[in-house]
């Protein structure tokens, strides 16, 4: 019997890319490939790249070069680039990076097994010429669901063969997700939609991710049920803009009805929503996010700035006072609600007064987590054409200043939680390092975490109540008090209480 082909997936970038990688893993496993964790143990190393900003693109190139080095002293025979950077640059990336044996775009995902086999056999699959993927779907959102098939990574809904490997869908009916988990974390992301209809002047994502298109609620529910069967306890809903979910399905309030259904899935202990647009927040959505059992009162709001003039140049809406009013509305309904956001400093035309306005907002906002980025030109965006560009030294100074302020403010916000009892999902338990988890206001990787004073009685995947007794920057130090959730206690857990 011939030796099974082996493949490793290396994922860079955001949670959306992680979902895409698990879709690719599902397709490959269904076609007989053996998935391995270490690229040095694989015949083919597939690098799922990020193409958002320069730093992320550099990380992607470094990962491809590192994987290429394995061909000299490991099992690896081929290195293939997929993901946003591969889609965005296509054959241009192939020419600039001959170390990659293949550069595959989103249109290749459905045939990923054949593409990798061709490359592994020494053949050549011509890299695509990039195109504006917004033009592949109708302008009217209402017409997109009936449009001809367009590659939408992370949306795969197939009827796989019956003899699938263990752990691969289907487990929830004929339209289960063709997806295989690449880890054992009790947290998993689920895509609500792909693409974006917003036209922020600094962002190139819509051009290579395409126009906004929602997944059907039944598909999202089916995938969530399958993930619960795989041991997932928390799902995080991701897309480029979750507040637009349902607009192409005829119901802009569809998220408000979907969230309670997701929260009722057996085995799921927490539902988290990410990527929310402040200008699109609705009273009904705020109500659902702050009052539905098992739905985290968590608001990942994309503010980007708070000075009105800068926001208009960004093709965005709002200002400091309106944003603070939104946060007041949220905290009136859920005082412990978590809020995070990202900000760009040094945008073309940003004045000292604009920077002061941003400082005023940050100081009053009491955000739990803050990401700060210095502006840089992104090819293909409107902002590249703007006048009044700031000197790199000025941008670096402002970045350092606001980053330092953000660290100070988020540490203060963590201290405000001293004495609170928080619901924590335990994510790791180590005899030496103790136990670590996350409360409702902490999303995976982007925010802080909860450090338990003792791991006794705790196990991965359990939801527990814990009292905050100290802080370490944005991290909370907490004492475990009681088990929550529906799983029965084991004797060991009972003894550890």
mmCIF file of N, CA and C in Angstrom, residues 196-200 212 240-245 247 252-253 255-256 275-286 301-302 316-317 323 326:
data_model
loop_
_atom_site.group_PDB
_atom_site.id
_atom_site.type_symbol
_atom_site.label_atom_id
_atom_site.label_comp_id
_atom_site.label_asym_id
_atom_site.label_seq_id
_atom_site.Cartn_x
_atom_site.Cartn_y
_atom_site.Cartn_z
ATOM 1 N N UNK A 196 -16.541 42.555 2.215
ATOM 2 C CA UNK A 196 -16.938 43.798 2.871
ATOM 3 C C UNK A 196 -17.426 44.785 1.823
ATOM 4 N N UNK A 197 -18.506 45.493 2.148
ATOM 5 C CA UNK A 197 -19.036 46.516 1.249
ATOM 6 C C UNK A 197 -18.613 47.918 1.654
ATOM 7 N N UNK A 198 -17.923 48.048 2.771
ATOM 8 C CA UNK A 198 -17.455 49.361 3.192
ATOM 9 C C UNK A 198 -16.269 49.772 2.314
ATOM 10 N N UNK A 199 -16.019 51.063 2.245
ATOM 11 C CA UNK A 199 -14.954 51.564 1.378
ATOM 12 C C UNK A 199 -13.994 52.444 2.174
ATOM 13 N N UNK A 200 -13.520 51.931 3.288
ATOM 14 C CA UNK A 200 -12.563 52.678 4.106
ATOM 15 C C UNK A 200 -11.340 52.999 3.250
ATOM 16 N N UNK A 212 -19.496 41.770 0.319
ATOM 17 C CA UNK A 212 -20.046 41.098 1.490
ATOM 18 C C UNK A 212 -21.104 40.069 1.091
ATOM 19 N N UNK A 240 -15.599 40.128 8.012
ATOM 20 C CA UNK A 240 -15.037 41.473 7.923
ATOM 21 C C UNK A 240 -15.945 42.503 8.592
ATOM 22 N N UNK A 241 -17.234 42.173 8.734
ATOM 23 C CA UNK A 241 -18.179 43.118 9.335
ATOM 24 C C UNK A 241 -19.438 42.368 9.771
ATOM 25 N N UNK A 242 -19.464 41.941 11.026
ATOM 26 C CA UNK A 242 -20.600 41.150 11.500
ATOM 27 C C UNK A 242 -21.887 41.950 11.638
ATOM 28 N N UNK A 243 -21.791 43.273 11.782
ATOM 29 C CA UNK A 243 -23.009 44.062 11.922
ATOM 30 C C UNK A 243 -23.817 44.107 10.628
ATOM 31 N N UNK A 244 -23.212 43.737 9.493
ATOM 32 C CA UNK A 244 -23.943 43.698 8.219
ATOM 33 C C UNK A 244 -24.578 42.334 7.947
ATOM 34 N N UNK A 245 -24.380 41.387 8.857
ATOM 35 C CA UNK A 245 -24.870 40.032 8.609
ATOM 36 C C UNK A 245 -26.367 40.042 8.315
ATOM 37 N N UNK A 247 -27.914 41.217 5.566
ATOM 38 C CA UNK A 247 -28.474 42.227 4.665
ATOM 39 C C UNK A 247 -28.721 41.660 3.265
ATOM 40 N N UNK A 252 -31.568 42.523 7.920
ATOM 41 C CA UNK A 252 -30.377 43.102 8.535
ATOM 42 C C UNK A 252 -30.327 42.791 10.032
ATOM 43 N N UNK A 253 -31.439 42.351 10.616
ATOM 44 C CA UNK A 253 -31.467 42.014 12.042
ATOM 45 C C UNK A 253 -31.342 40.515 12.290
ATOM 46 N N UNK A 255 -28.791 38.685 12.801
ATOM 47 C CA UNK A 255 -27.875 38.308 13.875
ATOM 48 C C UNK A 255 -28.583 38.280 15.225
ATOM 49 N N UNK A 256 -29.533 39.191 15.416
ATOM 50 C CA UNK A 256 -30.258 39.239 16.683
ATOM 51 C C UNK A 256 -31.079 37.975 16.924
ATOM 52 N N UNK A 275 -15.621 41.906 15.366
ATOM 53 C CA UNK A 275 -15.690 42.748 14.176
ATOM 54 C C UNK A 275 -17.043 43.465 14.014
ATOM 55 N N UNK A 276 -17.318 44.389 14.907
ATOM 56 C CA UNK A 276 -18.547 45.181 14.856
ATOM 57 C C UNK A 276 -18.230 46.608 14.428
ATOM 58 N N UNK A 277 -19.076 47.181 13.591
ATOM 59 C CA UNK A 277 -18.888 48.560 13.134
ATOM 60 C C UNK A 277 -19.709 49.502 14.009
ATOM 61 N N UNK A 278 -19.080 50.497 14.651
ATOM 62 C CA UNK A 278 -19.819 51.417 15.528
ATOM 63 C C UNK A 278 -20.993 52.094 14.830
ATOM 64 N N UNK A 279 -20.806 52.505 13.577
ATOM 65 C CA UNK A 279 -21.857 53.231 12.869
ATOM 66 C C UNK A 279 -23.061 52.352 12.544
ATOM 67 N N UNK A 280 -22.905 51.041 12.652
ATOM 68 C CA UNK A 280 -23.996 50.128 12.315
ATOM 69 C C UNK A 280 -24.602 49.445 13.538
ATOM 70 N N UNK A 281 -24.165 49.846 14.734
ATOM 71 C CA UNK A 281 -24.721 49.234 15.938
ATOM 72 C C UNK A 281 -26.188 49.639 16.117
ATOM 73 N N UNK A 282 -27.037 48.651 16.358
ATOM 74 C CA UNK A 282 -28.472 48.859 16.504
ATOM 75 C C UNK A 282 -28.887 48.612 17.948
ATOM 76 N N UNK A 283 -29.888 49.313 18.438
ATOM 77 C CA UNK A 283 -30.354 49.070 19.811
ATOM 78 C C UNK A 283 -30.707 47.613 20.058
ATOM 79 N N UNK A 284 -31.354 46.972 19.081
ATOM 80 C CA UNK A 284 -31.741 45.573 19.251
ATOM 81 C C UNK A 284 -30.540 44.649 19.370
ATOM 82 N N UNK A 285 -29.475 44.937 18.610
ATOM 83 C CA UNK A 285 -28.276 44.109 18.682
ATOM 84 C C UNK A 285 -27.582 44.304 20.023
ATOM 85 N N UNK A 286 -27.539 45.548 20.496
ATOM 86 C CA UNK A 286 -26.956 45.803 21.820
ATOM 87 C C UNK A 286 -27.737 45.043 22.891
ATOM 88 N N UNK A 301 -15.346 46.766 18.699
ATOM 89 C CA UNK A 301 -15.816 47.885 17.898
ATOM 90 C C UNK A 301 -14.663 48.529 17.125
ATOM 91 N N UNK A 302 -14.833 48.630 15.836
ATOM 92 C CA UNK A 302 -13.780 49.158 14.968
ATOM 93 C C UNK A 302 -13.882 50.684 14.909
ATOM 94 N N UNK A 316 -15.262 57.019 7.072
ATOM 95 C CA UNK A 316 -15.967 56.425 8.186
ATOM 96 C C UNK A 316 -16.816 57.494 8.878
ATOM 97 N N UNK A 317 -17.555 57.089 9.909
ATOM 98 C CA UNK A 317 -18.508 57.989 10.539
ATOM 99 C C UNK A 317 -18.306 58.023 12.045
ATOM 100 N N UNK A 323 -19.196 58.261 20.018
ATOM 101 C CA UNK A 323 -18.621 56.980 20.432
ATOM 102 C C UNK A 323 -18.755 56.783 21.946
ATOM 103 N N UNK A 326 -22.248 55.779 22.740
ATOM 104 C CA UNK A 326 -22.473 54.367 22.440
ATOM 105 C C UNK A 326 -21.972 53.489 23.579
#
